[in-house]
Structures are given as C-alpha cells and as structure tokens.
Coordinates of C-alpha atoms and ligand atoms in Angstrom, one line a residue:
M29 CA 3.5 -9.0 1.2
T30 CA 1.0 -8.7 -1.5
A31 CA -1.7 -11.3 -2.2
L32 CA 0.4 -12.5 -5.2
A33 CA 3.5 -13.1 -3.2
R34 CA 3.1 -16.9 -3.0
E35 CA 1.6 -19.3 -5.5
T36 CA 1.4 -23.1 -5.9
V37 CA 1.2 -24.8 -9.2
R38 CA 0.3 -28.5 -9.5
V39 CA 1.9 -30.8 -12.0
E40 CA -0.8 -33.4 -12.5
L41 CA 0.8 -36.8 -13.4
P42 CA -0.6 -40.2 -12.5
A43 CA 1.1 -41.3 -9.3
R44 CA 3.8 -38.8 -9.8
G45 CA 2.0 -35.5 -9.4
Y46 CA 3.8 -32.7 -7.4
D47 CA 3.5 -29.1 -6.3
I48 CA 5.7 -26.2 -7.4
T49 CA 5.7 -23.6 -4.6
I50 CA 6.7 -20.1 -5.7
G51 CA 7.4 -17.2 -3.3
A52 CA 9.9 -15.3 -1.2
H53 CA 12.0 -16.7 1.6
L54 CA 11.1 -20.3 1.0
T55 CA 14.6 -21.5 1.8
E56 CA 14.3 -20.6 5.4
E57 CA 11.2 -22.9 5.6
L58 CA 12.6 -25.8 3.7
G59 CA 13.4 -28.0 6.7
T60 CA 9.8 -28.0 7.8
R61 CA 8.4 -28.2 4.3
L62 CA 10.6 -31.2 3.4
N63 CA 9.7 -33.3 6.5
P64 CA 6.4 -34.6 5.1
L65 CA 7.9 -35.4 1.7
L66 CA 10.7 -37.6 3.0
T67 CA 10.6 -41.1 4.6
R68 CA 13.2 -40.1 7.2
P69 CA 14.8 -36.9 8.3
K70 CA 17.9 -37.3 6.1
T71 CA 18.9 -35.8 2.7
A72 CA 22.0 -34.8 0.7
V73 CA 22.2 -31.3 -0.7
V74 CA 23.9 -31.0 -4.2
T75 CA 24.9 -27.4 -5.0
D76 CA 27.6 -25.4 -6.8
T77 CA 30.4 -23.2 -5.4
T78 CA 28.7 -20.0 -6.3
V79 CA 25.3 -20.8 -4.9
A80 CA 26.9 -22.3 -1.8
G81 CA 28.8 -19.1 -1.2
F82 CA 25.6 -17.0 -1.2
H83 CA 22.9 -19.2 0.1
L84 CA 24.0 -22.6 1.6
A85 CA 24.2 -21.3 5.2
K86 CA 20.5 -20.4 5.4
L87 CA 19.5 -23.7 3.8
Q88 CA 21.6 -25.7 6.2
A89 CA 20.2 -23.7 9.2
S90 CA 16.7 -24.5 8.0
L91 CA 17.5 -28.2 7.7
N92 CA 19.2 -28.3 11.1
A93 CA 16.3 -26.5 12.8
A94 CA 14.0 -29.2 11.4
G95 CA 16.3 -31.9 12.8
M96 CA 17.3 -33.2 9.3
T97 CA 20.7 -34.7 9.0
H98 CA 22.3 -33.9 5.6
D99 CA 25.5 -34.2 3.7
T100 CA 26.4 -31.3 1.3
I101 CA 28.1 -31.9 -2.0
V102 CA 29.5 -28.7 -3.6
L103 CA 30.4 -29.0 -7.3
P104 CA 32.2 -26.6 -9.6
A105 CA 29.8 -23.9 -11.1
G106 CA 29.2 -24.0 -14.8
E107 CA 28.0 -26.1 -17.7
A108 CA 31.2 -28.2 -17.7
S109 CA 29.8 -30.0 -14.6
K110 CA 27.2 -31.7 -16.7
S111 CA 29.7 -34.4 -17.6
F112 CA 30.2 -38.2 -17.0
A113 CA 33.1 -37.4 -14.8
Q114 CA 31.1 -35.2 -12.4
L115 CA 28.2 -37.7 -12.5
A116 CA 30.4 -40.5 -11.5
Q117 CA 31.9 -38.6 -8.6
L118 CA 28.5 -37.3 -7.5
C119 CA 26.9 -40.8 -7.5
D120 CA 29.9 -42.1 -5.5
R121 CA 29.6 -39.3 -2.9
L122 CA 25.8 -39.9 -2.6
L123 CA 26.3 -43.6 -2.0
G124 CA 29.0 -42.7 0.5
A125 CA 26.5 -40.4 2.3
G126 CA 24.2 -43.4 2.7
I127 CA 21.4 -42.2 0.5
E128 CA 19.0 -45.1 0.1
R129 CA 16.3 -45.7 -2.5
N130 CA 13.6 -44.2 -0.3
D131 CA 15.5 -41.1 0.4
A132 CA 15.5 -37.9 -1.6
I133 CA 18.3 -35.6 -2.6
L134 CA 18.0 -31.9 -2.9
A135 CA 19.2 -30.1 -6.0
F136 CA 20.1 -26.5 -4.9
G137 CA 21.2 -24.5 -7.9
G138 CA 20.6 -23.5 -11.4
G139 CA 19.8 -25.7 -14.4
V140 CA 23.2 -27.3 -14.3
I141 CA 22.9 -28.6 -10.8
G142 CA 19.2 -29.5 -11.4
D143 CA 20.0 -31.5 -14.5
L144 CA 23.1 -33.2 -13.1
A145 CA 21.7 -34.0 -9.6
G146 CA 18.4 -35.0 -11.3
F147 CA 20.2 -37.5 -13.5
A148 CA 22.1 -38.8 -10.5
A149 CA 18.8 -39.3 -8.7
A150 CA 17.3 -41.1 -11.7
V151 CA 20.1 -43.7 -11.9
L152 CA 21.3 -44.0 -8.2
R153 CA 20.0 -47.3 -6.9
R154 CA 17.7 -47.3 -10.0
G155 CA 16.0 -44.1 -8.8
V156 CA 16.0 -42.1 -5.5
G157 CA 13.8 -39.1 -4.7
L158 CA 14.6 -35.6 -5.9
I159 CA 13.6 -32.2 -4.5
Q160 CA 14.3 -29.3 -6.8
V161 CA 15.2 -25.9 -5.2
P162 CA 16.1 -23.9 -8.3
T163 CA 18.2 -20.8 -7.8
T164 CA 18.2 -19.1 -11.2
L165 CA 15.3 -17.6 -13.1
L166 CA 15.8 -20.1 -15.9
A167 CA 15.7 -23.0 -13.5
Q168 CA 12.6 -21.6 -11.7
V169 CA 10.5 -21.3 -14.9
D170 CA 11.9 -24.3 -16.8
S171 CA 14.6 -26.8 -15.9
S172 CA 13.4 -27.7 -12.4
V173 CA 9.9 -28.6 -13.7
G174 CA 8.9 -31.5 -15.8
G175 CA 11.4 -34.2 -15.0
K176 CA 14.0 -33.8 -17.8
T177 CA 17.5 -34.5 -16.5
A178 CA 20.7 -34.8 -18.4
I179 CA 24.4 -34.4 -18.9
N180 CA 26.2 -33.3 -22.1
S181 CA 28.2 -35.4 -24.6
P182 CA 31.1 -34.0 -26.6
R183 CA 28.6 -34.6 -29.5
G184 CA 26.0 -32.3 -28.1
K185 CA 24.0 -31.0 -25.2
N186 CA 21.7 -33.1 -23.0
L187 CA 22.2 -36.2 -25.1
I188 CA 22.5 -38.5 -22.1
G189 CA 19.7 -38.3 -19.6
A190 CA 16.4 -39.6 -18.2
F191 CA 13.0 -38.5 -17.3
H192 CA 12.8 -38.3 -13.5
Q193 CA 10.1 -36.2 -11.9
P194 CA 10.9 -34.4 -8.7
L195 CA 8.8 -34.9 -5.5
A196 CA 8.4 -31.1 -5.2
V197 CA 9.8 -27.9 -6.5
F198 CA 10.4 -24.8 -4.3
A199 CA 11.1 -21.7 -6.3
D200 CA 12.4 -19.1 -3.8
I201 CA 12.5 -15.8 -5.6
S202 CA 14.6 -14.2 -2.8
L203 CA 17.5 -16.3 -4.1
L204 CA 17.5 -14.4 -7.4
G205 CA 18.7 -11.2 -5.7
T206 CA 22.3 -12.4 -6.0
L207 CA 22.1 -13.5 -9.6
P208 CA 24.2 -11.4 -12.0
A209 CA 22.1 -9.2 -14.3
R210 CA 23.3 -11.1 -17.3
Q211 CA 22.1 -14.4 -15.9
L212 CA 18.8 -12.9 -15.0
R213 CA 18.3 -11.6 -18.5
A214 CA 19.3 -15.0 -19.9
G215 CA 16.7 -16.7 -17.7
Y216 CA 14.1 -14.2 -19.0
A217 CA 14.5 -15.7 -22.5
E218 CA 12.9 -18.9 -21.1
V219 CA 10.1 -16.8 -19.6
V220 CA 9.1 -15.1 -22.8
K221 CA 9.4 -18.5 -24.6
Y222 CA 6.1 -19.6 -23.0
G223 CA 4.3 -16.5 -24.4
L224 CA 5.9 -17.0 -27.8
L225 CA 5.1 -20.7 -28.1
G226 CA 1.5 -20.8 -26.9
D227 CA 0.1 -17.7 -25.1
A228 CA -0.1 -14.4 -27.0
R229 CA -1.8 -12.8 -24.0
L230 CA 1.2 -13.7 -21.8
F231 CA 3.5 -12.2 -24.4
D232 CA 1.4 -9.0 -24.4
W233 CA 1.6 -8.9 -20.6
L234 CA 5.3 -9.4 -20.7
D235 CA 5.7 -6.8 -23.4
A236 CA 4.3 -4.3 -20.9
N237 CA 5.9 -5.7 -17.7
A238 CA 9.2 -7.4 -18.6
S239 CA 11.3 -4.6 -17.1
L240 CA 9.5 -5.1 -13.7
V241 CA 10.1 -8.9 -14.0
V242 CA 13.9 -8.5 -14.5
A243 CA 14.0 -5.8 -11.8
L244 CA 12.7 -8.6 -9.5
Q245 CA 9.5 -6.7 -8.5
V246 CA 7.7 -9.3 -6.4
P247 CA 4.2 -9.4 -7.7
E248 CA 5.2 -9.3 -11.4
L249 CA 8.0 -11.9 -10.8
V250 CA 5.8 -14.3 -9.0
R251 CA 3.1 -13.9 -11.6
A252 CA 5.6 -14.5 -14.4
I253 CA 7.1 -17.6 -12.8
A254 CA 3.7 -19.0 -12.0
S255 CA 2.4 -18.4 -15.5
C256 CA 5.4 -20.2 -17.0
C257 CA 5.2 -23.1 -14.5
R258 CA 1.4 -23.4 -15.2
A259 CA 2.1 -23.5 -19.0
K260 CA 4.8 -26.1 -18.6
A261 CA 2.8 -28.2 -16.1
T262 CA -0.1 -28.3 -18.6
I263 CA 2.1 -29.5 -21.4
V264 CA 4.0 -32.0 -19.3
A265 CA 0.8 -33.5 -17.9
R266 CA -0.4 -34.1 -21.5
D267 CA 2.9 -35.3 -22.9
E268 CA 5.4 -36.2 -20.2
T269 CA 8.0 -38.0 -22.4
E270 CA 7.8 -35.7 -25.4
T271 CA 6.0 -37.8 -27.9
S272 CA 4.3 -34.7 -29.4
E273 CA 3.3 -31.4 -27.8
R274 CA 6.2 -31.2 -25.3
A275 CA 8.6 -30.6 -28.3
L276 CA 7.1 -27.1 -28.5
L277 CA 9.0 -26.2 -25.3
N278 CA 12.1 -26.4 -27.5
L279 CA 11.2 -23.3 -29.4
G280 CA 14.5 -21.8 -30.5
H281 CA 16.5 -24.6 -28.9
T282 CA 17.7 -26.5 -32.0
F283 CA 19.4 -23.3 -33.2
A284 CA 20.5 -22.5 -29.6
H285 CA 22.1 -25.8 -28.9
A286 CA 24.1 -25.6 -32.2
L287 CA 25.3 -22.0 -31.3
E288 CA 26.2 -23.1 -27.8
A289 CA 28.2 -26.1 -29.2
A290 CA 29.9 -23.8 -31.8
T291 CA 30.8 -21.2 -29.2
G292 CA 32.1 -23.7 -26.6
Y293 CA 29.4 -23.7 -23.9
G294 CA 31.1 -20.8 -22.1
D295 CA 30.7 -17.2 -21.1
K296 CA 30.7 -16.1 -24.7
L297 CA 27.1 -17.3 -25.0
L298 CA 24.9 -18.3 -22.1
H299 CA 22.2 -20.9 -22.6
G300 CA 19.4 -18.4 -22.2
E301 CA 21.1 -16.0 -24.6
A302 CA 21.4 -18.7 -27.2
V303 CA 17.7 -19.4 -26.7
A304 CA 16.9 -15.7 -27.3
I305 CA 18.9 -15.8 -30.5
G306 CA 17.3 -19.2 -31.4
M307 CA 13.8 -17.9 -30.9
A308 CA 14.4 -14.8 -33.0
M309 CA 15.9 -17.1 -35.7
A310 CA 12.8 -19.4 -35.5
F311 CA 10.6 -16.3 -36.1
R312 CA 12.8 -15.0 -38.9
L313 CA 12.8 -18.4 -40.6
S314 CA 9.1 -18.7 -40.2
A315 CA 8.6 -15.3 -41.8
A316 CA 10.9 -16.2 -44.6
L317 CA 8.9 -19.4 -45.2
G318 CA 5.6 -17.5 -45.2
Y319 CA 4.3 -19.1 -42.0
C320 CA 4.2 -15.8 -39.9
S321 CA 4.4 -12.1 -40.6
A322 CA 7.6 -10.2 -40.7
A323 CA 6.0 -7.7 -38.3
D324 CA 5.7 -10.5 -35.6
A325 CA 9.3 -11.4 -36.2
R326 CA 10.3 -7.8 -35.7
R327 CA 8.2 -7.5 -32.6
V328 CA 9.9 -10.5 -31.0
E329 CA 13.3 -9.1 -31.9
S330 CA 12.5 -5.7 -30.3
H331 CA 11.1 -7.3 -27.2
L332 CA 14.3 -9.3 -26.7
A333 CA 16.6 -6.4 -27.5
N334 CA 14.8 -4.1 -25.1
I335 CA 15.6 -6.5 -22.3
G336 CA 19.2 -6.5 -23.4
L337 CA 19.2 -10.0 -25.0
P338 CA 21.0 -10.8 -28.3
T339 CA 18.8 -11.7 -31.3
A340 CA 21.5 -12.8 -33.8
I341 CA 24.7 -14.7 -33.5
T342 CA 26.5 -11.7 -35.0
D343 CA 25.5 -9.7 -31.9
V344 CA 27.7 -11.8 -29.7
T345 CA 30.8 -12.9 -31.6
D346 CA 32.9 -12.1 -34.7
D347 CA 34.4 -15.6 -34.5
L348 CA 31.6 -17.1 -36.5
P349 CA 31.1 -20.9 -37.1
S350 CA 30.3 -22.0 -40.7
A351 CA 26.7 -22.6 -41.7
S352 CA 27.5 -26.2 -42.6
S353 CA 29.1 -26.9 -39.2
L354 CA 26.0 -25.5 -37.5
L355 CA 23.8 -27.7 -39.7
D356 CA 25.9 -30.8 -38.7
I357 CA 25.4 -30.1 -35.0
M358 CA 21.6 -29.5 -35.6
R359 CA 21.4 -33.0 -37.1
Q360 CA 22.4 -34.4 -33.6
D361 CA 19.4 -32.7 -32.0
K362 CA 17.3 -35.0 -29.8
K363 CA 14.2 -34.2 -31.9
A364 CA 15.8 -35.4 -35.1
R365 CA 13.7 -38.1 -36.8
R366 CA 15.1 -40.5 -39.4
G367 CA 18.2 -38.3 -39.8
G368 CA 16.0 -35.2 -40.6
I369 CA 16.1 -32.0 -38.6
V370 CA 12.9 -31.2 -36.7
L371 CA 12.3 -27.5 -36.0
I372 CA 9.8 -25.6 -33.9
L373 CA 8.4 -22.9 -36.1
V374 CA 5.6 -20.4 -35.6
R375 CA 2.4 -19.2 -37.3
G376 CA 2.6 -16.0 -35.2
I377 CA 3.2 -15.0 -31.6
G378 CA 1.7 -17.8 -29.4
K379 CA 1.3 -20.2 -32.3
A380 CA 4.3 -22.6 -32.4
F381 CA 4.2 -25.9 -34.3
V382 CA 6.5 -28.8 -35.1
A383 CA 8.0 -28.6 -38.6
V384 CA 9.4 -31.9 -39.9
D385 CA 9.7 -31.1 -43.6
I386 CA 12.0 -28.2 -44.0
A387 CA 14.7 -29.2 -46.5
D388 CA 18.3 -29.1 -45.2
S389 CA 19.3 -27.0 -48.2
R390 CA 16.7 -24.4 -47.1
I391 CA 18.0 -24.4 -43.5
L392 CA 21.6 -24.1 -44.8
S393 CA 20.8 -21.0 -46.9
F394 CA 18.9 -19.5 -43.9
L395 CA 22.0 -20.1 -41.7
E396 CA 24.3 -18.5 -44.3
A397 CA 22.1 -15.4 -44.3
E398 CA 22.1 -15.3 -40.5
L399 CA 25.9 -15.5 -40.4
N400 CA 26.1 -12.6 -42.9
R401 CA 23.8 -10.2 -41.0
S402 CA 25.4 -6.9 -40.5
Ligands
LIG521 P1 23.6 -22.5 -14.2 O1 23.1 -23.6 -13.4 O2 25.0 -22.7 -14.8 O3 23.6 -21.2 -13.4 C1 24.1 -20.0 -14.0 C2 25.2 -19.4 -13.1 O4 24.6 -18.7 -12.1 C3 26.2 -20.4 -12.5 O5 27.4 -19.8 -12.5 C4 25.6 -20.5 -11.1 O6 26.6 -20.9 -10.1 C5 25.1 -19.2 -10.8 N1 24.0 -19.1 -9.8 C6 23.0 -19.9 -9.7 N2 22.1 -19.5 -8.8 C7 22.6 -18.3 -8.4 C8 22.1 -17.3 -7.4 N3 21.0 -17.4 -6.8 N4 22.9 -16.2 -7.2 C9 24.1 -16.1 -7.8 N5 24.6 -17.0 -8.8 C10 23.8 -18.1 -9.0 O7 22.7 -22.2 -15.5 P2 21.1 -22.0 -15.7 O8 21.1 -20.9 -16.7 O9 20.4 -22.0 -14.5 O10 20.7 -23.4 -16.4 C11 21.2 -23.7 -17.7 C12 21.2 -25.2 -17.8 O11 19.8 -25.7 -17.7 C13 21.7 -25.7 -19.1 O12 22.6 -26.8 -18.9 C14 20.4 -26.2 -19.8 O13 20.7 -27.3 -20.7 C15 19.6 -26.7 -18.7 N6 18.1 -26.7 -19.0 C16 17.4 -27.8 -18.7 C17 16.1 -27.8 -18.9 C18 15.3 -29.1 -18.5 O14 14.1 -29.1 -18.8 N7 15.9 -30.0 -17.7 C19 15.4 -26.7 -19.4 C20 16.1 -25.6 -19.7 C21 17.5 -25.6 -19.5
LIG522 N1 12.9 -27.5 -21.5 C1 12.2 -28.3 -22.4 C2 11.4 -29.4 -21.7 O1 11.4 -29.5 -20.5 O2 10.7 -30.2 -22.4

C-alpha cells in the first residue's frame, strides 16, 4: 500500500464534528471501528439489493466478529426508493428492530440509501445516530458528507428532507470495484464539480489524472476523494444549512434536477450524468451572459466528454422535453427565492457564484437553444 492509501478528513462542526475515513478494505474493519462510536453493540444496516448481493456478507462478518448484533434491511435498488412509502416501511422496520434514540443505524449503499436512511435517522424517535458507509463514487465524494438527507416528491427531487449529520463516514474504495462503469463515470461528475466550483488547481490535476481516477488507481482515487471531501467539509463547516456558500455545491444541479424530472428519474439519465450536462450548461450560459470565456466552457465540455459523460441533453435522448416545462420544474428548485430561479454560474473554472437576477425569459431562450443543439 502506498502512503496515500488511507486518509482522514475532519468535518468541523460545533458538537457535531466527525471524521471521514477514506481507504481500501475498510468494510472488513467496520465492526471494530464502530464500537467506540456506538453506545451499545447494536445497529441496523440499511442497504439495497444490489449492494447486498456484492458486499453485505463481508460487512456482516465484520459486525459479527466485533460482537455487534444487527438487523439488516434490504430495500429495492434505485431512485424510486427515495419515497414516502419506502420511508414509512423503513421507519417501521427500524422500530421493530428495537433501534433506540441512542443507537445508530448504518447506511450501506449509494446516495439513494444514504439519503433515505439518513432521513429515517433524522426523524425516527426525533433523531437517532447515523453512520454512512457510501458504496458509490458519488456517495463517497458528496452525498454521505454534510448531513443533507431527503426523499423525492412527485413535484421534484429532494424536496422533503432534513439536515442530519452522520457520526462518521467510512469510504471504502474497494467497494467501487463492482460498480458498473457507467455509474462510476456518473460519480466522477460530482468529483470534477469541486474543481469547477472552487478549485482550478484541482481541476488541472483532474484534467491530467481523471482516467486514473475512473480506472480506480488507488493513490489517485484516494487523493481525488479526499480532495473532494476536504472541499465539502470546509464549505459545510462555514455554512451547514445552506444560507449562502453551500449553495455553490449545487453547480449544475438546477438544470440537472429538471432534466432528471423530465426524463423520469431512470436509466435514461443517471443523476451524475444529469449533473455533467447541468455543469456544461452552467458554463455555456455563463459564457453567453459574458461572465466566463467560451474557451473555459469548451474546456469543461471536452473534459467531461473525454471521460465519457454527456454534456448536452441532446446527447442522451431524442425524446426532448419542452423548454417551458423545464423552466416550470426549475421554479420548484429548493434554492428558489420569492418565486425566482437561483442559478449557480461561473466567472471561470473554479469561480462559481450564486446568480439571483437572471430573467426567466433569458433562461427560457437559453433552454430553447440547448434543446435545438445538433
Ligand atoms: P444509487 O444509490 O442509486 O446507486 C447507483 C446504483 O449503483 C444503484 O443501482 C446501486 O444499487 C448500485 N450500487 C451502489 N453501490 C454499488 C457497488 N459498490 N457495486 C455495485 N453496484 C452498486 O445512486 P448514487 O449515484 O450513489 O446517488 C444518487 C442519489 O444521491 C440521488 O438521489 C441524489 O439526489 C443523491 N445525492 C444526495 C446528495 C446529498 O448531499 N445528500 C448529494 C449528491 C447526490
Ligand atoms: N450536494 C449538495 C450539498 O450537499 O449541499
């Protein structure tokens, strides 16, 4: 193992600070690592069918070896599980498993399991502990860190949720070996997001090393995940509940969420792919409005395309939504203020800012141009 094979990043929050441990084969050590974090040797593991098939046995062996009793709740894989129906069932099963307020549950999966189990932890008995063991690249660099938990509403993504920080995050990079290449690439979109929003040097490094990161080369992968977690931890420590700066983490997401809603939250467009398109759109709109250079927008597009990510909605479907329907969905975005759309735009690579004054008519004409790209 190289010197870079394990890293710890601290999220500094008053009374709620926690460590993110990043490295290979952490699952096998979880039983012993969890013991000091829990008030008694008992937990409930929440996972999905796919993750359970690949990795549950080694997690359970590790918990058993550490003498930890545990129930396991296996939910259907996929975004559709972030629903009231699954939340209700999950809470009922956690109560049935005897999870008390001083216990902690363990979210073992991608962003869907992390967001759903996290929200259940936030509301069960008015809040039980949560340990995040993210199993996708996306979840390791983004969704498991920072305490946002949510389910979806038919009116839009993540509209029902709570802030609930975990007690610890364990990002075991060995779990990523079973992730389909497409999911890995989709997760990479959230990696490069951190360079694009606030760290041009990280973007330069990724521009040179992205192929090693998605090939799961250990030193580059650990360095990329740790860089993202450090960037997120810094922002979350300054603005835990997104009153200002944290909104920058939504670069590309207002467009992305509208595209996901319009394409039905399915295989046609994965969340990370939608984020890749959304970030490319944010750069193109910024260039069109004169905030950033067209060269930067083109550089971002080529970087994403080289990894195999889409950069325009016309790359993924011919069944295009209308510009006005996308604009309607964007109005439901969580960042919306007084009915107006709030976008994260850029003054260049690594220079994102919150734009509150872009007229709907300007956004509409931009969306029309995007839908007519050849
Ligand atoms: P996901 O959880 O659906 O995982 C993607 C797919 O990969 C699923 O089919 C899953 O079963 C499978 N999978 C997971 N780990 C695997 C592994 N190790 N090997 C093989 N297959 C595996 O999706 P995701 O991309 O991880 O997360 C997307 C979700 O995260 C969205 O709902 C999004 O809104 C949310 N999100 C939340 C935050 C936040 O701050 N809370 C941030 C970003 C995204
Ligand atoms: N993924 C955006 C945030 O955590 O704020």
